[in-house]
Amino acid sequence: MNETKREVHPSVVEFKNFVKAHPKLVEEVRTQRKTWKELYEDWYLFGAEDSIWDTYRSEGEKTEPETAEEAESKKDIMSTIVSSFKNMDLDQMQNHITNINSAITNIQQVLQQFQSPKSLTRSKPSGPRNPFGFRKD
């Protein structure tokens, strides 16, 4: 039987290397405090050098950041955010916005249907009703 081996995306390989360098991440997943998906998304958005990973570094790796390094990390965060916006698929984003817009429209229509009978009853005069339907001459 032929086994087909799937090729792994390069970013997944980088993330695996990152996890090997930060063994405390495995403990987070095993204790169910985080999921692999959450960790991967954080790693992808913030990068491997962000300060959020300081708690997961092994004791020998921890270093106190200097003010210049902190400024550099802030620049890295901003560049990561900007690059995330550049990598967005605008057609897909437009499709999501259209779906949300149609959902809001449908909700508004349903709410209007429920509000219509109430608004009609409010417009009628609220005086005492005559139980006899005749007219005076």
PDB file of C-alpha atoms in Angstrom:
ATOM      1  CA  MET A   1       0.000   0.000   0.000  1.00  0.00           C
ATOM      2  CA  ASN A   2       1.411   3.370  -0.996  1.00  0.00           C
ATOM      3  CA  GLU A   3       1.637   5.897   1.758  1.00  0.00           C
ATOM      4  CA  THR A   4       1.264   9.485   0.728  1.00  0.00           C
ATOM      5  CA  LYS A   5       3.083  11.906   2.901  1.00  0.00           C
ATOM      6  CA  ARG A   6       1.497  15.317   3.193  1.00  0.00           C
ATOM      7  CA  GLU A   7       3.836  18.230   3.025  1.00  0.00           C
ATOM      8  CA  VAL A   8       3.601  20.470   6.041  1.00  0.00           C
ATOM      9  CA  HIS A   9       3.352  24.219   5.604  1.00  0.00           C
ATOM     10  CA  PRO A  10       6.641  25.982   6.434  1.00  0.00           C
ATOM     11  CA  SER A  11       5.008  28.056   9.164  1.00  0.00           C
ATOM     12  CA  VAL A  12       3.898  24.864  10.921  1.00  0.00           C
ATOM     13  CA  VAL A  13       7.479  23.586  10.854  1.00  0.00           C
ATOM     14  CA  GLU A  14       8.651  26.904  12.344  1.00  0.00           C
ATOM     15  CA  PHE A  15       5.992  26.650  15.053  1.00  0.00           C
ATOM     16  CA  LYS A  16       7.100  23.102  15.902  1.00  0.00           C
ATOM     17  CA  ASN A  17      10.674  24.345  16.312  1.00  0.00           C
ATOM     18  CA  PHE A  18       9.365  27.187  18.470  1.00  0.00           C
ATOM     19  CA  VAL A  19       7.519  24.697  20.710  1.00  0.00           C
ATOM     20  CA  LYS A  20      10.678  22.597  21.034  1.00  0.00           C
ATOM     21  CA  ALA A  21      12.494  25.701  22.244  1.00  0.00           C
ATOM     22  CA  HIS A  22       9.668  26.470  24.717  1.00  0.00           C
ATOM     23  CA  PRO A  23       8.790  23.184  26.458  1.00  0.00           C
ATOM     24  CA  LYS A  24       6.439  24.867  28.929  1.00  0.00           C
ATOM     25  CA  LEU A  25       3.957  25.328  26.083  1.00  0.00           C
ATOM     26  CA  VAL A  26       3.387  21.569  26.052  1.00  0.00           C
ATOM     27  CA  GLU A  27       2.467  21.741  29.744  1.00  0.00           C
ATOM     28  CA  GLU A  28      -0.080  24.506  29.000  1.00  0.00           C
ATOM     29  CA  VAL A  29      -1.825  22.289  26.453  1.00  0.00           C
ATOM     30  CA  ARG A  30      -1.684  19.169  28.620  1.00  0.00           C
ATOM     31  CA  THR A  31      -3.265  20.999  31.541  1.00  0.00           C
ATOM     32  CA  GLN A  32      -5.899  22.347  29.124  1.00  0.00           C
ATOM     33  CA  ARG A  33      -5.172  25.982  29.895  1.00  0.00           C
ATOM     34  CA  LYS A  34      -4.512  26.633  26.196  1.00  0.00           C
ATOM     35  CA  THR A  35      -5.086  24.815  22.936  1.00  0.00           C
ATOM     36  CA  TRP A  36      -2.571  24.275  20.157  1.00  0.00           C
ATOM     37  CA  LYS A  37      -4.709  26.440  17.911  1.00  0.00           C
ATOM     38  CA  GLU A  38      -4.647  29.355  20.368  1.00  0.00           C
ATOM     39  CA  LEU A  39      -0.893  29.067  20.781  1.00  0.00           C
ATOM     40  CA  TYR A  40      -0.311  28.861  17.027  1.00  0.00           C
ATOM     41  CA  GLU A  41      -2.517  31.897  16.375  1.00  0.00           C
ATOM     42  CA  ASP A  42      -0.695  33.906  19.072  1.00  0.00           C
ATOM     43  CA  TRP A  43       2.662  32.822  17.667  1.00  0.00           C
ATOM     44  CA  TYR A  44       1.577  33.728  14.137  1.00  0.00           C
ATOM     45  CA  LEU A  45       0.232  37.155  15.150  1.00  0.00           C
ATOM     46  CA  PHE A  46       2.833  38.238  17.703  1.00  0.00           C
ATOM     47  CA  GLY A  47       5.908  36.371  16.492  1.00  0.00           C
ATOM     48  CA  ALA A  48       8.398  34.243  18.358  1.00  0.00           C
ATOM     49  CA  GLU A  49      10.215  37.143  20.017  1.00  0.00           C
ATOM     50  CA  ASP A  50       7.217  38.772  21.708  1.00  0.00           C
ATOM     51  CA  SER A  51       7.192  39.298  25.465  1.00  0.00           C
ATOM     52  CA  ILE A  52       4.127  37.047  25.907  1.00  0.00           C
ATOM     53  CA  TRP A  53       6.440  34.049  25.491  1.00  0.00           C
ATOM     54  CA  ASP A  54       8.715  35.087  28.365  1.00  0.00           C
ATOM     55  CA  THR A  55       6.754  32.971  30.848  1.00  0.00           C
ATOM     56  CA  TYR A  56       7.261  29.885  28.665  1.00  0.00           C
ATOM     57  CA  ARG A  57      10.992  30.242  28.145  1.00  0.00           C
ATOM     58  CA  SER A  58      13.289  27.888  30.012  1.00  0.00           C
ATOM     59  CA  GLU A  59      15.140  29.401  32.971  1.00  0.00           C
ATOM     60  CA  GLY A  60      18.422  29.776  31.060  1.00  0.00           C
ATOM     61  CA  GLU A  61      16.789  31.757  28.250  1.00  0.00           C
ATOM     62  CA  LYS A  62      15.170  34.453  30.361  1.00  0.00           C
ATOM     63  CA  THR A  63      16.779  37.836  30.055  1.00  0.00           C
ATOM     64  CA  GLU A  64      15.634  41.190  31.279  1.00  0.00           C
ATOM     65  CA  PRO A  65      14.646  43.396  28.331  1.00  0.00           C
ATOM     66  CA  GLU A  66      16.369  46.735  28.075  1.00  0.00           C
ATOM     67  CA  THR A  67      14.599  49.901  27.075  1.00  0.00           C
ATOM     68  CA  ALA A  68      15.989  49.739  23.532  1.00  0.00           C
ATOM     69  CA  GLU A  69      14.791  46.155  23.233  1.00  0.00           C
ATOM     70  CA  GLU A  70      11.346  47.128  24.496  1.00  0.00           C
ATOM     71  CA  ALA A  71      11.118  49.865  21.876  1.00  0.00           C
ATOM     72  CA  GLU A  72      12.204  47.374  19.228  1.00  0.00           C
ATOM     73  CA  SER A  73       9.563  44.866  20.348  1.00  0.00           C
ATOM     74  CA  LYS A  74       6.873  47.565  20.096  1.00  0.00           C
ATOM     75  CA  LYS A  75       8.000  48.251  16.542  1.00  0.00           C
ATOM     76  CA  ASP A  76       7.874  44.517  15.855  1.00  0.00           C
ATOM     77  CA  ILE A  77       4.304  44.328  17.160  1.00  0.00           C
ATOM     78  CA  MET A  78       3.219  47.206  14.942  1.00  0.00           C
ATOM     79  CA  SER A  79       4.935  45.689  11.914  1.00  0.00           C
ATOM     80  CA  THR A  80       3.246  42.358  12.654  1.00  0.00           C
ATOM     81  CA  ILE A  81      -0.155  44.040  12.822  1.00  0.00           C
ATOM     82  CA  VAL A  82       0.469  45.943   9.600  1.00  0.00           C
ATOM     83  CA  SER A  83       1.637  42.792   7.834  1.00  0.00           C
ATOM     84  CA  SER A  84      -1.470  40.967   9.088  1.00  0.00           C
ATOM     85  CA  PHE A  85      -3.638  43.631   7.459  1.00  0.00           C
ATOM     86  CA  LYS A  86      -1.636  43.323   4.252  1.00  0.00           C
ATOM     87  CA  ASN A  87      -2.155  39.557   4.186  1.00  0.00           C
ATOM     88  CA  MET A  88      -5.946  39.781   4.534  1.00  0.00           C
ATOM     89  CA  ASP A  89      -8.004  38.563   1.612  1.00  0.00           C
ATOM     90  CA  LEU A  90     -10.221  41.554   0.846  1.00  0.00           C
ATOM     91  CA  ASP A  91     -12.702  39.516  -1.208  1.00  0.00           C
ATOM     92  CA  GLN A  92     -13.215  37.113   1.662  1.00  0.00           C
ATOM     93  CA  MET A  93     -13.557  40.012   4.100  1.00  0.00           C
ATOM     94  CA  GLN A  94     -16.146  41.657   1.809  1.00  0.00           C
ATOM     95  CA  ASN A  95     -18.044  38.351   1.681  1.00  0.00           C
ATOM     96  CA  HIS A  96     -18.119  38.167   5.497  1.00  0.00           C
ATOM     97  CA  ILE A  97     -19.300  41.774   5.759  1.00  0.00           C
ATOM     98  CA  THR A  98     -22.068  41.097   3.225  1.00  0.00           C
ATOM     99  CA  ASN A  99     -23.196  38.035   5.207  1.00  0.00           C
ATOM    100  CA  ILE A 100     -23.236  40.017   8.449  1.00  0.00           C
ATOM    101  CA  ASN A 101     -25.159  42.831   6.772  1.00  0.00           C
ATOM    102  CA  SER A 102     -27.827  40.438   5.465  1.00  0.00           C
ATOM    103  CA  ALA A 103     -28.113  38.806   8.899  1.00  0.00           C
ATOM    104  CA  ILE A 104     -28.650  42.209  10.527  1.00  0.00           C
ATOM    105  CA  THR A 105     -31.255  43.076   7.894  1.00  0.00           C
ATOM    106  CA  ASN A 106     -33.111  39.824   8.570  1.00  0.00           C
ATOM    107  CA  ILE A 107     -33.062  40.467  12.314  1.00  0.00           C
ATOM    108  CA  GLN A 108     -34.410  43.976  11.764  1.00  0.00           C
ATOM    109  CA  GLN A 109     -37.236  42.622   9.602  1.00  0.00           C
ATOM    110  CA  VAL A 110     -38.201  40.068  12.245  1.00  0.00           C
ATOM    111  CA  LEU A 111     -38.184  42.748  14.928  1.00  0.00           C
ATOM    112  CA  GLN A 112     -40.368  45.005  12.766  1.00  0.00           C
ATOM    113  CA  GLN A 113     -42.887  42.204  12.317  1.00  0.00           C
ATOM    114  CA  PHE A 114     -43.184  41.805  16.070  1.00  0.00           C
ATOM    115  CA  GLN A 115     -43.349  45.547  16.674  1.00  0.00           C
ATOM    116  CA  SER A 116     -46.010  46.306  14.027  1.00  0.00           C
ATOM    117  CA  PRO A 117     -49.062  44.940  15.921  1.00  0.00           C
ATOM    118  CA  LYS A 118     -48.028  46.782  19.066  1.00  0.00           C
ATOM    119  CA  SER A 119     -47.592  50.077  17.263  1.00  0.00           C
ATOM    120  CA  LEU A 120     -51.049  49.732  15.620  1.00  0.00           C
ATOM    121  CA  THR A 121     -52.756  49.157  18.967  1.00  0.00           C
ATOM    122  CA  ARG A 122     -51.029  52.175  20.413  1.00  0.00           C
ATOM    123  CA  SER A 123     -52.311  54.448  17.643  1.00  0.00           C
ATOM    124  CA  LYS A 124     -55.974  53.689  18.425  1.00  0.00           C
ATOM    125  CA  PRO A 125     -57.743  56.008  20.862  1.00  0.00           C
ATOM    126  CA  SER A 126     -57.697  54.571  24.326  1.00  0.00           C
ATOM    127  CA  GLY A 127     -61.075  55.966  25.451  1.00  0.00           C
ATOM    128  CA  PRO A 128     -63.937  53.779  26.725  1.00  0.00           C
ATOM    129  CA  ARG A 129     -65.490  51.645  24.002  1.00  0.00           C
ATOM    130  CA  ASN A 130     -69.214  51.683  23.428  1.00  0.00           C
ATOM    131  CA  PRO A 131     -70.564  48.129  23.779  1.00  0.00           C
ATOM    132  CA  PHE A 132     -73.578  49.002  21.617  1.00  0.00           C
ATOM    133  CA  GLY A 133     -72.808  49.541  17.990  1.00  0.00           C
ATOM    134  CA  PHE A 134     -75.657  51.909  17.146  1.00  0.00           C
ATOM    135  CA  ARG A 135     -75.580  55.454  16.033  1.00  0.00           C
ATOM    136  CA  LYS A 136     -77.497  58.296  17.535  1.00  0.00           C
ATOM    137  CA  ASP A 137     -79.897  60.224  15.369  1.00  0.00           C
TER     138      ASP A 137
END
